[in-house]
Amino acid sequence: MDNPTLNLIHAHGSVRRYKPDPVPASAIERIVAAAQRASTSSNMQIYSVIAVTDADKRNQLAELCGGQSQIREAPVFLAWCADRARLDQVCALRGYMQSSETLENFLVAAVDAAIAAQTAALAAESVGLGICYIGAIRNNSTEVIKLLELPKSVFPITGMTVGVPVQAPRIRPRLPQEAILHWESYNPDQDAALLSYDQTMIETGIYKDRQVPIPGKEGQTESYGWMEHTARRVSQKVRPEMRAIIEKQGYGLK
Ligand SMILES: Cc1cc2nc3c(=O)[nH]c(=O)nc-3n(C[C@H](O)[C@H](O)[C@H](O)COP(=O)(O)O)c2cc1C
């Protein structure tokens, strides 16, 4: 099976170096129009996107997002937000009160924002632009909320740099499909797929042949691979303040 849409999807790679060429507002508008076509929970469209082109603001965002220079370089930064604020207006106009106490309400909005973001990513890539998601937008959520003047019930889920790539992106292999696609019921037996993917990723050279200790084998080392990379990441407690900030921004998480 082969067609231009599938080819585009399979050509994805995150872009972290951008040419200074501007991306016109009309291109951003077309990309967001495509994002707006994405499926959305009950057609409620519970998300917004803030397009930041101002260089000073992008510099500030770069600082708030772990000093990532791609945010300074890319002419556009998109902040994809869960947004129930306009639903307060809808409820007020119709004489209702929005219920915002449960985690489900936040999840629905966050999923809407993520689906729209990915649709925009593909739209941007389809016109030759590059993108990179910026989850680090949640490193300093309170400051980002202040900088982008986000009202209550608008919470930044992910950022995204957009611009003309300096070079075609590297394509990172993905897990063998048997680890991801389960037919009829979940198959927990994934060791072979994980070991094989670890080796595939080592062979790409992405990890520069670093050596790490083998767990349980004193004095022995092996190549740093995807499993070591991933295990290190998920063993850290990341952004423990997130719940409090989301609640402060107007979302109950019960
Ligand atoms: C929600 C999300 C947040 C991400 N945050 C960052 C980020 O802050 N900085 C970055 O350089 N890449 C970020 N990425 C990009 C991932 O690192 C990248 O998609 C992954 O390594 C796979 O590589 P590929 O997109 O080139 O295939 C993020 C991706 C996602 C989906």
mmCIF file of C-alpha atoms and ligand atoms in Angstrom:
data_model
loop_
_atom_site.group_PDB
_atom_site.id
_atom_site.type_symbol
_atom_site.label_atom_id
_atom_site.label_comp_id
_atom_site.label_asym_id
_atom_site.label_seq_id
_atom_site.Cartn_x
_atom_site.Cartn_y
_atom_site.Cartn_z
ATOM 1 C CA MET A 1 0.000 0.000 0.000
ATOM 2 C CA ASP A 2 1.510 3.250 -1.109
ATOM 3 C CA ASN A 3 0.074 6.699 -1.692
ATOM 4 C CA PRO A 4 1.200 10.311 -1.226
ATOM 5 C CA THR A 5 -0.459 10.617 2.213
ATOM 6 C CA LEU A 6 1.230 7.476 3.554
ATOM 7 C CA ASN A 7 4.535 8.543 2.033
ATOM 8 C CA LEU A 8 4.249 11.908 3.786
ATOM 9 C CA ILE A 9 3.472 10.263 7.129
ATOM 10 C CA HIS A 10 6.414 7.883 6.778
ATOM 11 C CA ALA A 11 8.774 10.750 5.899
ATOM 12 C CA HIS A 12 8.273 12.401 9.300
ATOM 13 C CA GLY A 13 11.271 13.319 11.367
ATOM 14 C CA SER A 14 11.454 16.076 13.978
ATOM 15 C CA VAL A 15 13.293 19.181 12.730
ATOM 16 C CA ARG A 16 15.470 21.096 15.180
ATOM 17 C CA ARG A 17 17.447 23.377 12.822
ATOM 18 C CA TYR A 18 15.575 25.984 10.786
ATOM 19 C CA LYS A 19 16.419 28.478 8.046
ATOM 20 C CA PRO A 20 15.623 32.116 8.859
ATOM 21 C CA ASP A 21 13.008 32.189 6.076
ATOM 22 C CA PRO A 22 9.722 33.484 7.467
ATOM 23 C CA VAL A 23 6.567 31.388 7.331
ATOM 24 C CA PRO A 24 3.784 33.692 6.135
ATOM 25 C CA ALA A 25 0.683 34.147 8.301
ATOM 26 C CA SER A 26 -1.366 32.742 5.412
ATOM 27 C CA ALA A 27 0.571 29.443 5.637
ATOM 28 C CA ILE A 28 -0.063 29.212 9.396
ATOM 29 C CA GLU A 29 -3.726 29.935 8.758
ATOM 30 C CA ARG A 30 -3.920 27.111 6.202
ATOM 31 C CA ILE A 31 -2.162 24.726 8.563
ATOM 32 C CA VAL A 32 -4.516 25.592 11.430
ATOM 33 C CA ALA A 33 -7.504 25.315 9.073
ATOM 34 C CA ALA A 34 -6.356 21.737 8.400
ATOM 35 C CA ALA A 35 -5.997 21.132 12.146
ATOM 36 C CA GLN A 36 -9.543 22.349 12.617
ATOM 37 C CA ARG A 37 -10.761 19.572 10.290
ATOM 38 C CA ALA A 38 -9.522 16.929 12.748
ATOM 39 C CA SER A 39 -12.017 14.902 14.727
ATOM 40 C CA THR A 40 -12.898 16.562 18.006
ATOM 41 C CA SER A 41 -14.852 15.243 20.976
ATOM 42 C CA SER A 42 -18.596 15.818 20.327
ATOM 43 C CA ASN A 43 -17.563 18.590 17.930
ATOM 44 C CA MET A 44 -16.854 20.733 20.999
ATOM 45 C CA GLN A 45 -13.439 21.877 19.677
ATOM 46 C CA ILE A 46 -11.994 22.257 23.163
ATOM 47 C CA TYR A 47 -8.596 23.626 22.189
ATOM 48 C CA SER A 48 -6.864 26.775 20.987
ATOM 49 C CA VAL A 49 -3.491 27.478 19.493
ATOM 50 C CA ILE A 50 -1.342 30.542 20.096
ATOM 51 C CA ALA A 51 0.964 31.318 17.158
ATOM 52 C CA VAL A 52 4.041 33.199 18.348
ATOM 53 C CA THR A 53 6.208 34.907 15.735
ATOM 54 C CA ASP A 54 7.605 37.790 17.792
ATOM 55 C CA ALA A 55 11.364 37.153 18.195
ATOM 56 C CA ASP A 56 11.532 38.527 21.741
ATOM 57 C CA LYS A 57 8.668 36.320 22.857
ATOM 58 C CA ARG A 58 10.243 33.280 21.157
ATOM 59 C CA ASN A 59 13.483 34.025 22.999
ATOM 60 C CA GLN A 60 11.585 34.078 26.276
ATOM 61 C CA LEU A 61 9.810 30.841 25.355
ATOM 62 C CA ALA A 62 13.168 29.249 24.493
ATOM 63 C CA GLU A 63 14.412 30.086 28.000
ATOM 64 C CA LEU A 64 11.233 28.744 29.597
ATOM 65 C CA CYS A 65 11.479 25.527 27.532
ATOM 66 C CA GLY A 66 14.911 24.385 28.681
ATOM 67 C CA GLY A 67 16.963 26.763 26.497
ATOM 68 C CA GLN A 68 16.095 24.956 23.268
ATOM 69 C CA SER A 69 17.700 27.033 20.497
ATOM 70 C CA GLN A 70 15.279 25.679 17.872
ATOM 71 C CA ILE A 71 12.583 27.895 19.466
ATOM 72 C CA ARG A 72 14.711 30.984 18.781
ATOM 73 C CA GLU A 73 15.543 29.772 15.280
ATOM 74 C CA ALA A 74 12.121 28.688 14.042
ATOM 75 C CA PRO A 75 10.056 31.642 12.806
ATOM 76 C CA VAL A 76 6.878 30.271 14.372
ATOM 77 C CA PHE A 77 6.103 28.658 17.706
ATOM 78 C CA LEU A 78 2.664 27.130 18.137
ATOM 79 C CA ALA A 79 1.343 26.616 21.669
ATOM 80 C CA TRP A 80 -1.429 24.020 21.571
ATOM 81 C CA CYS A 81 -3.760 24.476 24.508
ATOM 82 C CA ALA A 82 -6.628 22.630 26.130
ATOM 83 C CA ASP A 83 -9.301 25.339 26.173
ATOM 84 C CA ARG A 84 -12.567 25.101 28.062
ATOM 85 C CA ALA A 85 -12.705 28.897 28.513
ATOM 86 C CA ARG A 86 -14.966 29.461 25.531
ATOM 87 C CA LEU A 87 -17.288 26.739 26.819
ATOM 88 C CA ASP A 88 -17.878 28.932 29.911
ATOM 89 C CA GLN A 89 -19.120 31.580 27.481
ATOM 90 C CA VAL A 90 -21.269 29.042 25.638
ATOM 91 C CA CYS A 91 -22.792 27.896 28.942
ATOM 92 C CA ALA A 92 -23.365 31.462 30.139
ATOM 93 C CA LEU A 93 -25.120 32.346 26.879
ATOM 94 C CA ARG A 94 -27.353 29.286 27.208
ATOM 95 C CA GLY A 95 -27.970 29.548 30.963
ATOM 96 C CA TYR A 96 -25.858 26.596 32.085
ATOM 97 C CA MET A 97 -22.806 26.173 34.323
ATOM 98 C CA GLN A 98 -19.886 24.195 32.941
ATOM 99 C CA SER A 99 -18.798 21.270 35.108
ATOM 100 C CA SER A 100 -15.033 21.358 35.370
ATOM 101 C CA GLU A 101 -14.352 19.169 38.379
ATOM 102 C CA THR A 102 -13.207 15.911 36.870
ATOM 103 C CA LEU A 103 -10.039 14.622 35.280
ATOM 104 C CA GLU A 104 -12.197 13.492 32.354
ATOM 105 C CA ASN A 105 -12.923 17.131 31.469
ATOM 106 C CA PHE A 106 -9.217 17.879 31.290
ATOM 107 C CA LEU A 107 -8.447 14.691 29.361
ATOM 108 C CA VAL A 108 -11.048 15.428 26.706
ATOM 109 C CA ALA A 109 -9.594 18.890 26.126
ATOM 110 C CA ALA A 110 -5.990 17.628 26.167
ATOM 111 C CA VAL A 111 -6.800 14.884 23.643
ATOM 112 C CA ASP A 112 -8.547 17.421 21.390
ATOM 113 C CA ALA A 113 -5.483 19.689 21.532
ATOM 114 C CA ALA A 114 -3.100 16.815 20.756
ATOM 115 C CA ILE A 115 -5.145 15.559 17.802
ATOM 116 C CA ALA A 116 -5.327 19.070 16.354
ATOM 117 C CA ALA A 117 -1.581 19.521 16.874
ATOM 118 C CA GLN A 118 -0.709 16.323 15.024
ATOM 119 C CA THR A 119 -3.050 17.203 12.165
ATOM 120 C CA ALA A 120 -1.276 20.566 11.920
ATOM 121 C CA ALA A 121 2.081 18.778 11.969
ATOM 122 C CA LEU A 122 1.146 16.714 8.930
ATOM 123 C CA ALA A 123 -0.317 19.737 7.160
ATOM 124 C CA ALA A 124 2.925 21.666 7.747
ATOM 125 C CA GLU A 125 5.040 18.753 6.528
ATOM 126 C CA SER A 126 2.841 18.426 3.451
ATOM 127 C CA VAL A 127 3.904 21.917 2.319
ATOM 128 C CA GLY A 128 7.606 21.254 2.962
ATOM 129 C CA LEU A 129 7.851 22.792 6.421
ATOM 130 C CA GLY A 130 9.463 21.050 9.366
ATOM 131 C CA ILE A 131 8.089 20.740 12.885
ATOM 132 C CA CYS A 132 9.167 19.637 16.317
ATOM 133 C CA TYR A 133 6.887 19.192 19.299
ATOM 134 C CA ILE A 134 7.978 21.019 22.445
ATOM 135 C CA GLY A 135 6.769 19.163 25.521
ATOM 136 C CA ALA A 136 9.166 21.349 27.479
ATOM 137 C CA ILE A 137 6.443 24.009 27.296
ATOM 138 C CA ARG A 138 5.356 22.354 30.561
ATOM 139 C CA ASN A 139 8.760 22.920 32.217
ATOM 140 C CA ASN A 140 7.597 26.322 33.430
ATOM 141 C CA SER A 141 3.865 26.247 32.804
ATOM 142 C CA THR A 142 3.014 29.139 35.116
ATOM 143 C CA GLU A 143 5.440 31.499 33.346
ATOM 144 C CA VAL A 144 4.280 30.335 29.888
ATOM 145 C CA ILE A 145 0.661 30.952 30.930
ATOM 146 C CA LYS A 146 1.650 34.468 32.005
ATOM 147 C CA LEU A 147 3.701 35.182 28.859
ATOM 148 C CA LEU A 148 0.935 34.048 26.502
ATOM 149 C CA GLU A 149 -1.752 35.687 28.671
ATOM 150 C CA LEU A 150 -3.763 32.483 28.863
ATOM 151 C CA PRO A 151 -7.011 32.935 30.797
ATOM 152 C CA LYS A 152 -8.369 30.396 33.295
ATOM 153 C CA SER A 153 -9.274 27.038 31.687
ATOM 154 C CA VAL A 154 -6.659 27.469 28.949
ATOM 155 C CA PHE A 155 -3.683 25.220 29.561
ATOM 156 C CA PRO A 156 -0.658 24.704 27.257
ATOM 157 C CA ILE A 157 -0.383 20.980 26.439
ATOM 158 C CA THR A 158 2.446 21.068 23.927
ATOM 159 C CA GLY A 159 4.436 23.555 21.906
ATOM 160 C CA MET A 160 5.579 23.093 18.316
ATOM 161 C CA THR A 161 8.296 24.789 16.306
ATOM 162 C CA VAL A 162 7.492 25.349 12.629
ATOM 163 C CA GLY A 163 9.790 26.529 9.868
ATOM 164 C CA VAL A 164 11.834 25.716 6.788
ATOM 165 C CA PRO A 165 14.229 22.864 7.661
ATOM 166 C CA VAL A 166 17.975 23.405 7.206
ATOM 167 C CA GLN A 167 18.149 19.810 5.994
ATOM 168 C CA ALA A 168 15.882 16.824 5.589
ATOM 169 C CA PRO A 169 15.260 15.251 9.000
ATOM 170 C CA ARG A 170 16.701 11.956 10.154
ATOM 171 C CA ILE A 171 14.073 9.209 10.139
ATOM 172 C CA ARG A 172 14.111 7.347 13.455
ATOM 173 C CA PRO A 173 13.095 3.691 13.290
ATOM 174 C CA ARG A 174 10.057 2.756 15.352
ATOM 175 C CA LEU A 175 9.295 -0.280 17.508
ATOM 176 C CA PRO A 176 8.519 -3.513 15.665
ATOM 177 C CA GLN A 177 4.812 -3.520 15.030
ATOM 178 C CA GLU A 178 4.183 -6.567 17.218
ATOM 179 C CA ALA A 179 4.939 -4.384 20.247
ATOM 180 C CA ILE A 180 2.309 -1.849 19.243
ATOM 181 C CA LEU A 181 -0.415 -3.664 17.322
ATOM 182 C CA HIS A 182 -2.273 -6.352 19.277
ATOM 183 C CA TRP A 183 -4.944 -8.394 17.555
ATOM 184 C CA GLU A 184 -8.095 -9.063 19.592
ATOM 185 C CA SER A 185 -6.397 -8.848 22.994
ATOM 186 C CA TYR A 186 -3.248 -7.485 24.566
ATOM 187 C CA ASN A 187 -0.077 -9.530 24.202
ATOM 188 C CA PRO A 188 2.338 -8.762 27.069
ATOM 189 C CA ASP A 189 5.165 -10.884 25.594
ATOM 190 C CA GLN A 190 7.306 -8.101 24.099
ATOM 191 C CA ASP A 191 10.872 -9.025 25.047
ATOM 192 C CA ALA A 192 11.925 -10.100 21.547
ATOM 193 C CA ALA A 193 10.525 -6.948 19.975
ATOM 194 C CA LEU A 194 12.230 -4.748 22.581
ATOM 195 C CA LEU A 195 15.633 -6.443 22.199
ATOM 196 C CA SER A 196 15.438 -6.271 18.436
ATOM 197 C CA TYR A 197 14.495 -2.570 18.507
ATOM 198 C CA ASP A 198 17.265 -1.805 20.988
ATOM 199 C CA GLN A 199 19.740 -3.266 18.503
ATOM 200 C CA THR A 200 18.176 -1.396 15.568
ATOM 201 C CA MET A 201 18.500 1.901 17.430
ATOM 202 C CA ILE A 202 22.118 1.190 18.453
ATOM 203 C CA GLU A 203 22.921 0.535 14.793
ATOM 204 C CA THR A 204 21.558 3.945 13.715
ATOM 205 C CA GLY A 205 24.478 5.542 15.587
ATOM 206 C CA ILE A 206 22.112 8.021 17.271
ATOM 207 C CA TYR A 207 23.572 7.114 20.679
ATOM 208 C CA LYS A 208 27.214 7.432 19.532
ATOM 209 C CA ASP A 209 28.288 4.000 20.837
ATOM 210 C CA ARG A 210 28.262 4.938 24.529
ATOM 211 C CA GLN A 211 28.894 2.033 26.901
ATOM 212 C CA VAL A 212 26.805 1.422 30.024
ATOM 213 C CA PRO A 213 26.945 -1.215 32.793
ATOM 214 C CA ILE A 214 24.879 -4.369 32.248
ATOM 215 C CA PRO A 215 22.356 -4.624 35.100
ATOM 216 C CA GLY A 216 23.265 -7.534 37.399
ATOM 217 C CA LYS A 217 26.632 -8.216 35.671
ATOM 218 C CA GLU A 218 29.388 -6.580 37.693
ATOM 219 C CA GLY A 219 32.125 -4.923 35.601
ATOM 220 C CA GLN A 220 30.534 -5.718 32.235
ATOM 221 C CA THR A 221 29.289 -3.101 29.794
ATOM 222 C CA GLU A 222 27.169 -2.956 26.667
ATOM 223 C CA SER A 223 26.045 -0.322 24.200
ATOM 224 C CA TYR A 224 23.673 2.402 25.364
ATOM 225 C CA GLY A 225 20.474 1.766 23.439
ATOM 226 C CA TRP A 226 16.825 2.720 23.328
ATOM 227 C CA MET A 227 16.003 0.689 26.425
ATOM 228 C CA GLU A 228 18.664 2.395 28.570
ATOM 229 C CA HIS A 229 17.641 5.785 27.148
ATOM 230 C CA THR A 230 13.972 5.135 27.846
ATOM 231 C CA ALA A 231 14.425 3.473 31.241
ATOM 232 C CA ARG A 232 16.523 6.431 32.413
ATOM 233 C CA ARG A 233 13.817 8.851 31.359
ATOM 234 C CA VAL A 234 10.864 7.033 32.862
ATOM 235 C CA SER A 235 12.645 6.354 36.147
ATOM 236 C CA GLN A 236 12.723 10.103 36.835
ATOM 237 C CA LYS A 237 9.913 11.946 38.546
ATOM 238 C CA VAL A 238 9.071 14.603 35.965
ATOM 239 C CA ARG A 239 7.223 17.869 36.641
ATOM 240 C CA PRO A 240 5.636 16.827 39.951
ATOM 241 C CA GLU A 241 4.044 20.282 40.207
ATOM 242 C CA MET A 242 1.836 19.662 37.162
ATOM 243 C CA ARG A 243 -1.337 18.689 39.014
ATOM 244 C CA ALA A 244 -1.273 21.835 41.172
ATOM 245 C CA ILE A 245 -0.684 24.105 38.156
ATOM 246 C CA ILE A 246 -3.456 22.499 36.086
ATOM 247 C CA GLU A 247 -5.829 22.846 39.045
ATOM 248 C CA LYS A 248 -4.823 26.476 39.558
ATOM 249 C CA GLN A 249 -5.570 27.099 35.887
ATOM 250 C CA GLY A 250 -9.174 26.048 36.485
ATOM 251 C CA TYR A 251 -9.304 22.312 35.875
ATOM 252 C CA GLY A 252 -10.521 20.020 38.634
ATOM 253 C CA LEU A 253 -8.733 16.641 38.432
ATOM 254 C CA LYS A 254 -11.018 14.496 40.596
HETATM 255 C C1 LIG B 1 4.453 15.560 23.150
HETATM 256 C C2 LIG B 1 5.852 15.624 22.597
HETATM 257 C C3 LIG B 1 6.780 16.465 23.197
HETATM 258 C C4 LIG B 1 8.068 16.595 22.667
HETATM 259 N N1 LIG B 1 8.939 17.504 23.218
HETATM 260 C C5 LIG B 1 10.122 17.727 22.639
HETATM 261 C C6 LIG B 1 10.973 18.771 23.120
HETATM 262 O O1 LIG B 1 10.663 19.494 24.073
HETATM 263 N N2 LIG B 1 12.152 18.970 22.460
HETATM 264 C C7 LIG B 1 12.527 18.209 21.392
HETATM 265 O O2 LIG B 1 13.604 18.463 20.853
HETATM 266 N N3 LIG B 1 11.735 17.212 20.922
HETATM 267 C C8 LIG B 1 10.541 16.969 21.500
HETATM 268 N N4 LIG B 1 9.704 16.007 20.996
HETATM 269 C C9 LIG B 1 10.097 15.246 19.796
HETATM 270 C C10 LIG B 1 10.443 13.801 20.134
HETATM 271 O O3 LIG B 1 11.670 13.765 20.800
HETATM 272 C C11 LIG B 1 10.481 13.010 18.822
HETATM 273 O O4 LIG B 1 9.208 13.015 18.219
HETATM 274 C C12 LIG B 1 10.929 11.564 19.070
HETATM 275 O O5 LIG B 1 12.243 11.511 19.533
HETATM 276 C C13 LIG B 1 10.835 10.744 17.791
HETATM 277 O O6 LIG B 1 11.636 11.340 16.794
HETATM 278 P P1 LIG B 1 11.032 11.799 15.402
HETATM 279 O O7 LIG B 1 9.879 12.734 15.659
HETATM 280 O O8 LIG B 1 12.176 12.501 14.707
HETATM 281 O O9 LIG B 1 10.604 10.569 14.679
HETATM 282 C C14 LIG B 1 8.443 15.830 21.536
HETATM 283 C C15 LIG B 1 7.505 14.969 20.954
HETATM 284 C C16 LIG B 1 6.233 14.870 21.474
HETATM 285 C C17 LIG B 1 5.220 13.967 20.794
#
